[in-house]
Tab-separated table of C-alpha atoms in Angstrom:
chain	number	residue	atom	x	y	z
A	275	MET	CA	-43.719	-12.632	-2.959
A	276	SER	CA	-41.988	-10.192	-6.213
A	277	ARG	CA	-38.838	-11.040	-7.285
A	278	ARG	CA	-37.871	-7.961	-5.998
A	279	GLY	CA	-38.973	-8.433	-2.671
A	280	ALA	CA	-37.282	-11.618	-2.606
A	281	ILE	CA	-33.725	-9.715	-4.052
A	282	ALA	CA	-33.970	-7.775	-1.409
A	283	LEU	CA	-34.810	-9.828	1.863
A	284	PHE	CA	-31.934	-11.676	0.881
A	285	LEU	CA	-29.504	-8.287	0.186
A	286	ILE	CA	-30.706	-7.634	4.254
A	287	PRO	CA	-27.935	-9.828	5.315
A	288	SER	CA	-25.231	-8.153	3.587
A	289	ALA	CA	-26.357	-5.102	4.169
A	290	LEU	CA	-26.598	-5.172	8.195
A	291	VAL	CA	-23.426	-7.062	7.771
A	292	MET	CA	-21.907	-3.982	5.949
A	293	GLY	CA	-23.395	-1.594	7.844
A	294	LEU	CA	-22.155	-2.830	11.189
A	295	ILE	CA	-18.876	-3.007	9.716
A	296	VAL	CA	-18.268	-0.103	7.731
A	297	LEU	CA	-21.289	2.617	7.567
A	298	TRP	CA	-21.759	2.627	11.536
A	299	PRO	CA	-17.370	2.378	12.141
A	300	PHE	CA	-16.820	5.425	9.219
A	301	VAL	CA	-20.280	7.593	10.964
A	302	TYR	CA	-18.244	6.707	14.334
A	303	ASN	CA	-15.401	8.334	13.593
A	304	LEU	CA	-16.870	10.937	12.267
A	305	TRP	CA	-18.455	12.413	14.998
A	306	LEU	CA	-15.537	11.372	16.814
A	307	SER	CA	-12.659	13.461	14.611
A	308	MET	CA	-15.578	16.038	16.236
A	309	THR	CA	-14.904	15.740	19.578
A	310	ASN	CA	-12.412	16.836	22.162
A	311	LEU	CA	-12.140	13.287	22.920
A	312	GLY	CA	-8.089	11.613	24.413
A	313	LEU	CA	-7.025	10.408	27.379
A	314	TYR	CA	-7.511	13.883	29.751
A	315	THR	CA	-11.603	14.084	28.608
A	316	ILE	CA	-12.665	10.659	28.112
A	317	LYS	CA	-13.627	10.718	32.232
A	318	ASP	CA	-15.996	13.091	31.880
A	319	GLY	CA	-16.998	12.451	28.358
A	320	PRO	CA	-15.545	14.837	24.999
A	321	ASP	CA	-16.919	18.474	23.757
A	322	PHE	CA	-17.853	18.288	20.470
A	323	VAL	CA	-16.046	21.442	19.015
A	324	GLY	CA	-17.211	20.868	15.066
A	325	PHE	CA	-14.183	21.593	12.604
A	326	ALA	CA	-11.496	22.459	15.398
A	327	GLN	CA	-9.743	19.530	14.796
A	328	TYR	CA	-9.314	20.036	10.774
A	329	LEU	CA	-8.105	23.518	11.498
A	330	ARG	CA	-5.467	22.290	14.085
A	331	LEU	CA	-5.176	19.624	11.372
A	332	PHE	CA	-4.151	21.681	8.716
A	333	GLY	CA	-2.026	24.367	10.659
A	334	GLU	CA	0.380	21.611	11.480
A	335	PRO	CA	3.977	22.055	9.748
A	336	ASP	CA	4.595	18.000	10.062
A	337	LEU	CA	1.631	16.744	8.381
A	338	TYR	CA	2.580	18.123	5.329
A	339	GLU	CA	6.258	16.505	5.772
A	340	TYR	CA	3.594	12.954	6.214
A	341	LEU	CA	1.745	13.380	3.506
A	342	LEU	CA	4.427	13.860	1.897
A	343	ARG	CA	6.310	10.808	2.264
A	344	THR	CA	3.153	9.051	1.912
A	345	LEU	CA	2.923	10.286	-1.428
A	346	ILE	CA	6.939	9.291	-2.400
A	347	TRP	CA	6.235	6.074	-0.001
A	348	THR	CA	2.931	5.124	-2.407
A	349	GLY	CA	4.498	6.029	-5.976
A	350	ILE	CA	8.024	4.020	-4.957
A	351	ASN	CA	6.648	0.943	-3.615
A	352	VAL	CA	4.034	1.085	-6.355
A	353	VAL	CA	6.658	1.445	-9.603
A	354	PHE	CA	9.319	-1.213	-7.911
A	355	HIS	CA	6.168	-3.287	-7.630
A	356	VAL	CA	4.711	-3.439	-10.879
A	357	VAL	CA	8.118	-3.032	-12.988
A	358	ILE	CA	9.617	-6.306	-11.350
A	359	GLY	CA	6.244	-7.761	-10.940
A	360	VAL	CA	5.661	-7.857	-14.403
A	361	GLY	CA	9.118	-7.975	-15.785
A	362	LEU	CA	8.905	-11.780	-13.379
A	363	ALA	CA	5.413	-12.958	-15.028
A	364	LEU	CA	7.071	-12.311	-18.659
A	365	ALA	CA	9.540	-14.165	-17.355
A	366	LEU	CA	7.523	-17.092	-16.286
A	367	ASN	CA	5.475	-16.857	-18.669
A	368	GLN	CA	8.236	-18.558	-21.388
A	369	LYS	CA	8.621	-22.603	-21.369
A	370	PHE	CA	11.397	-23.585	-18.630
A	371	THR	CA	12.812	-25.557	-17.025
A	372	GLY	CA	11.691	-25.639	-13.277
A	373	ARG	CA	9.614	-23.214	-13.808
A	374	ALA	CA	6.479	-24.494	-11.581
A	375	PHE	CA	9.615	-24.503	-9.164
A	376	TYR	CA	10.331	-20.856	-9.535
A	377	ARG	CA	6.458	-19.230	-9.338
A	378	GLY	CA	6.711	-20.760	-5.809
A	379	LEU	CA	9.592	-19.367	-4.931
A	380	LEU	CA	8.368	-16.061	-6.371
A	381	ILE	CA	5.400	-16.793	-3.885
A	382	LEU	CA	7.232	-16.852	-0.737
A	383	PRO	CA	7.586	-13.680	0.213
A	384	TRP	CA	3.861	-12.437	0.010
A	385	ALA	CA	3.104	-15.785	1.669
A	386	LEU	CA	5.018	-15.012	4.703
A	387	PRO	CA	2.597	-13.680	8.069
A	388	GLN	CA	4.230	-9.264	7.111
A	389	TYR	CA	4.123	-8.959	10.722
A	390	ILE	CA	7.656	-12.569	10.864
A	391	ALA	CA	9.081	-11.178	7.733
A	392	ALA	CA	9.446	-6.861	8.664
A	393	LEU	CA	11.462	-7.880	11.828
A	394	SER	CA	13.445	-10.035	10.596
A	395	TRP	CA	13.745	-7.802	8.017
A	396	ARG	CA	14.707	-5.005	10.712
A	397	GLY	CA	17.014	-7.327	11.483
A	398	MET	CA	19.271	-7.478	8.570
A	399	PHE	CA	19.962	-4.267	8.193
A	400	ASN	CA	21.402	-3.888	12.077
A	401	PHE	CA	24.252	-1.985	12.085
A	402	GLU	CA	27.020	-5.104	13.414
A	403	TYR	CA	25.244	-7.823	13.066
A	404	GLY	CA	22.616	-7.181	9.945
A	405	GLN	CA	23.517	-9.455	6.839
A	406	ILE	CA	23.150	-6.330	4.445
A	407	ASN	CA	26.488	-4.633	6.193
A	408	LEU	CA	27.928	-7.872	6.215
A	409	LEU	CA	27.211	-8.130	2.608
A	410	LEU	CA	28.729	-4.338	2.260
A	411	GLY	CA	31.048	-5.327	3.978
A	412	SER	CA	32.231	-8.618	2.277
A	413	ILE	CA	32.705	-6.564	-1.308
A	414	GLY	CA	34.857	-3.874	0.554
A	415	MET	CA	32.832	-1.240	0.946
A	416	ASP	CA	31.498	1.023	5.037
A	417	PRO	CA	28.999	-0.380	6.787
A	418	VAL	CA	25.266	1.466	6.390
A	419	PRO	CA	23.443	3.204	9.338
A	420	TRP	CA	20.507	2.087	7.897
A	421	LEU	CA	17.882	2.298	10.965
A	422	SER	CA	20.125	5.709	13.047
A	423	THR	CA	19.366	8.133	9.970
A	424	GLU	CA	16.030	8.917	8.461
A	425	VAL	CA	17.116	8.674	4.879
A	426	GLY	CA	18.270	5.358	5.943
A	427	ALA	CA	15.659	3.902	7.947
A	428	PHE	CA	13.110	5.303	4.990
A	429	ALA	CA	15.095	2.774	2.383
A	430	ALA	CA	15.519	-0.185	5.293
A	431	ALA	CA	11.202	0.562	4.791
A	432	LEU	CA	10.985	0.656	1.006
A	433	ILE	CA	12.992	-2.306	0.613
A	434	THR	CA	11.296	-4.646	2.839
A	435	ASN	CA	7.899	-3.092	1.503
A	436	ILE	CA	9.420	-4.227	-2.520
A	437	TRP	CA	10.452	-7.572	-1.398
A	438	LEU	CA	6.834	-7.581	0.066
A	439	GLY	CA	4.580	-6.663	-2.848
A	440	PHE	CA	6.285	-7.612	-6.206
A	441	PRO	CA	4.567	-10.954	-5.860
A	442	PHE	CA	1.226	-9.844	-5.619
A	443	MET	CA	1.497	-7.585	-8.583
A	444	MET	CA	3.617	-11.512	-10.280
A	445	VAL	CA	0.740	-13.661	-10.238
A	446	VAL	CA	-1.472	-10.383	-11.073
A	447	ALA	CA	0.553	-9.945	-14.327
A	448	LEU	CA	0.979	-13.493	-14.747
A	449	GLY	CA	-2.757	-14.989	-15.168
A	450	GLY	CA	-2.801	-11.814	-17.854
A	451	LEU	CA	-0.171	-12.884	-19.497
A	452	GLN	CA	-1.636	-16.647	-20.118
A	453	SER	CA	-5.498	-15.282	-20.944
A	454	ILE	CA	-3.983	-13.118	-23.795
A	455	PRO	CA	-4.839	-14.957	-26.497
A	456	LYS	CA	-1.808	-16.798	-29.154
A	457	GLU	CA	-2.524	-16.426	-32.473
A	458	MET	CA	-1.707	-13.026	-31.757
A	459	TYR	CA	2.115	-13.580	-31.393
A	460	GLU	CA	1.571	-16.253	-34.249
A	461	ALA	CA	-0.082	-13.533	-36.735
A	462	ALA	CA	2.960	-10.900	-35.204
A	463	ASP	CA	5.422	-13.055	-36.076
A	464	ILE	CA	4.899	-13.742	-39.729
A	465	ASP	CA	4.519	-10.243	-40.155
A	466	GLY	CA	7.359	-9.875	-38.778
A	467	ALA	CA	7.064	-8.062	-35.279
A	468	GLY	CA	9.777	-8.250	-33.327
A	469	SER	CA	9.844	-8.660	-29.241
A	470	TRP	CA	9.368	-5.536	-28.355
A	471	TRP	CA	6.689	-4.082	-30.799
A	472	ARG	CA	4.498	-7.496	-29.603
A	473	LEU	CA	5.488	-6.468	-25.810
A	474	ARG	CA	4.163	-2.841	-26.878
A	475	HIS	CA	1.467	-3.249	-29.033
A	476	ILE	CA	-0.041	-6.986	-27.414
A	477	THR	CA	1.400	-7.614	-24.023
A	478	ILE	CA	0.801	-3.984	-22.269
A	479	PRO	CA	-2.621	-2.721	-24.089
A	480	LEU	CA	-4.747	-6.547	-22.947
A	481	LEU	CA	-3.169	-6.309	-19.422
A	482	ARG	CA	-3.462	-3.053	-18.749
A	483	PRO	CA	-7.485	-3.611	-17.908
A	484	VAL	CA	-6.144	-6.252	-15.461
A	485	MET	CA	-3.086	-4.519	-13.723
A	486	MET	CA	-5.381	-1.359	-13.351
A	487	PRO	CA	-7.726	-2.866	-10.672
A	488	ALA	CA	-4.491	-4.434	-8.862
A	489	ILE	CA	-2.245	-1.001	-8.794
A	490	VAL	CA	-5.401	0.738	-7.829
A	491	LEU	CA	-5.422	-2.084	-4.577
A	492	GLY	CA	-1.740	-2.086	-4.403
A	493	THR	CA	-1.913	1.695	-3.821
A	494	ILE	CA	-4.743	1.778	-1.287
A	495	TRP	CA	-2.447	-1.214	0.375
A	496	THR	CA	0.764	0.616	0.557
A	497	PHE	CA	-1.107	3.827	1.264
A	498	ASN	CA	-2.017	2.255	4.704
A	499	ASN	CA	0.654	0.213	5.452
A	500	LEU	CA	1.370	0.458	9.178
A	501	ASN	CA	3.415	-2.964	9.658
A	502	VAL	CA	6.104	-2.343	7.491
A	503	ILE	CA	7.006	1.542	8.490
A	504	TRP	CA	5.950	0.259	12.262
A	505	LEU	CA	8.262	-2.353	13.039
A	506	VAL	CA	11.361	-1.734	10.251
A	507	THR	CA	11.556	1.662	12.082
A	508	ASN	CA	10.306	1.163	15.700
A	509	HIS	CA	7.330	2.824	15.552
A	510	GLY	CA	9.045	5.791	12.784
A	511	GLU	CA	12.772	6.313	14.678
A	512	PRO	CA	14.889	7.861	14.260
A	513	ALA	CA	12.699	10.861	16.021
A	514	ASP	CA	9.313	10.461	14.027
A	515	SER	CA	11.412	11.220	11.101
A	516	SER	CA	10.529	8.295	9.577
A	517	HIS	CA	6.379	8.713	9.602
A	518	ILE	CA	3.980	8.129	6.480
A	519	LEU	CA	0.199	9.574	8.013
A	520	VAL	CA	-1.139	6.172	9.079
A	521	THR	CA	1.984	5.197	11.599
A	522	TYR	CA	1.831	8.666	12.983
A	523	VAL	CA	-2.152	8.543	13.005
A	524	TYR	CA	-1.589	5.197	14.808
A	525	LYS	CA	1.005	7.219	17.034
A	526	ALA	CA	-1.670	9.812	17.927
A	527	ALA	CA	-3.822	7.778	19.212
A	528	PHE	CA	-3.154	4.553	20.739
A	529	VAL	CA	0.395	6.910	22.241
A	530	TYR	CA	-0.560	9.732	22.572
A	531	TYR	CA	-4.151	9.085	23.529
A	532	ARG	CA	-5.259	11.472	20.930
A	533	TYR	CA	-8.279	10.325	19.710
A	534	GLY	CA	-10.700	12.827	18.604
A	535	TYR	CA	-7.028	14.572	16.319
A	536	ALA	CA	-6.476	11.069	15.134
A	537	ALA	CA	-10.258	10.526	13.603
A	538	ALA	CA	-9.615	13.839	11.798
A	539	PHE	CA	-6.901	12.828	10.320
A	540	GLY	CA	-8.670	9.368	9.732
A	541	VAL	CA	-11.040	11.006	7.444
A	542	LEU	CA	-8.229	12.908	6.271
A	543	ILE	CA	-6.931	9.953	4.918
A	544	PHE	CA	-9.455	8.370	3.259
A	545	LEU	CA	-10.549	11.549	1.340
A	546	ILE	CA	-6.945	11.394	-0.368
A	547	LEU	CA	-6.937	7.391	-0.498
A	548	LEU	CA	-10.598	8.174	-2.991
A	549	VAL	CA	-9.075	10.716	-4.908
A	550	LEU	CA	-6.344	8.479	-5.502
A	551	THR	CA	-7.677	5.560	-6.593
A	552	TRP	CA	-11.150	8.145	-8.318
A	553	MET	CA	-8.031	9.611	-10.368
A	554	ASN	CA	-6.752	5.824	-11.074
A	555	TYR	CA	-9.772	4.207	-11.946
A	556	ARG	CA	-10.530	7.298	-14.190
A	557	GLN	CA	-7.226	6.838	-16.206
A	558	ALA	CA	-7.825	3.139	-16.323
A	559	ASP	CA	-11.734	4.379	-18.054
A	560	LYS	CA	-9.525	6.892	-20.307
A	561	SER	CA	-6.601	3.879	-21.971
A	562	ALA	CA	-9.881	1.322	-22.356
A	563	TYR	CA	-11.069	3.999	-24.975
A	564	GLY	CA	-8.353	5.102	-26.812
A	565	ALA	CA	-8.506	8.234	-24.542
């Protein structure tokens, strides 16, 4: 057997698995998005409606509200994840007593099951008995109706997800910082460079190639984060005003049983993420080549 034939033979099992768990569900979802499958049509079988679901989708005003909220949700979360994660990584990269203990402590939010953490934070945001309002009361502030207003519920989900997500960026940044040669900092010290100059011209440029893939992954994960919004806001409450795209898709499919409509929504989410990922990688390439 030739070398190419052997390589192809070894790749066949992986290709079959990828086809079954990635390609086939994607093709099926694409077909489903062009049908009217729902609670009332599932018994007799759906009818093929072509792009009617997409036309209906783009004609709904709620789509643009959910899209805007999703972009705000993703942008705020990713910015705070990166800023807090890199800031803590810079602090933990220094030598001080108890550094190992603090590293382990700060990883705990990421290590906890997201389901348990989201429900715990929801309890903490309770108007009467939650720890957040009790803490606000102890410093003389009025309690905040976190989960009964649109802004409050969305803010509660944001705080929860920021707390859950920064350890990932911290771990990635910490690994990147430890890979930077110390000789570069020593040379900068000899030349009289200050801390800000070293951060701007050594740390950030050398950390960027490590952080860009993490930021892309964080963007995708945050954009598709169903658990936190769904659990903290109690299914998008109040009155479906705190939904993002992925939570509304879930509700359309498994609460309203609009499977064809939800499938079209899923294809739209995939295309948006594809564009965002391409933009992030393009920006990473420009940064790498100094464009």
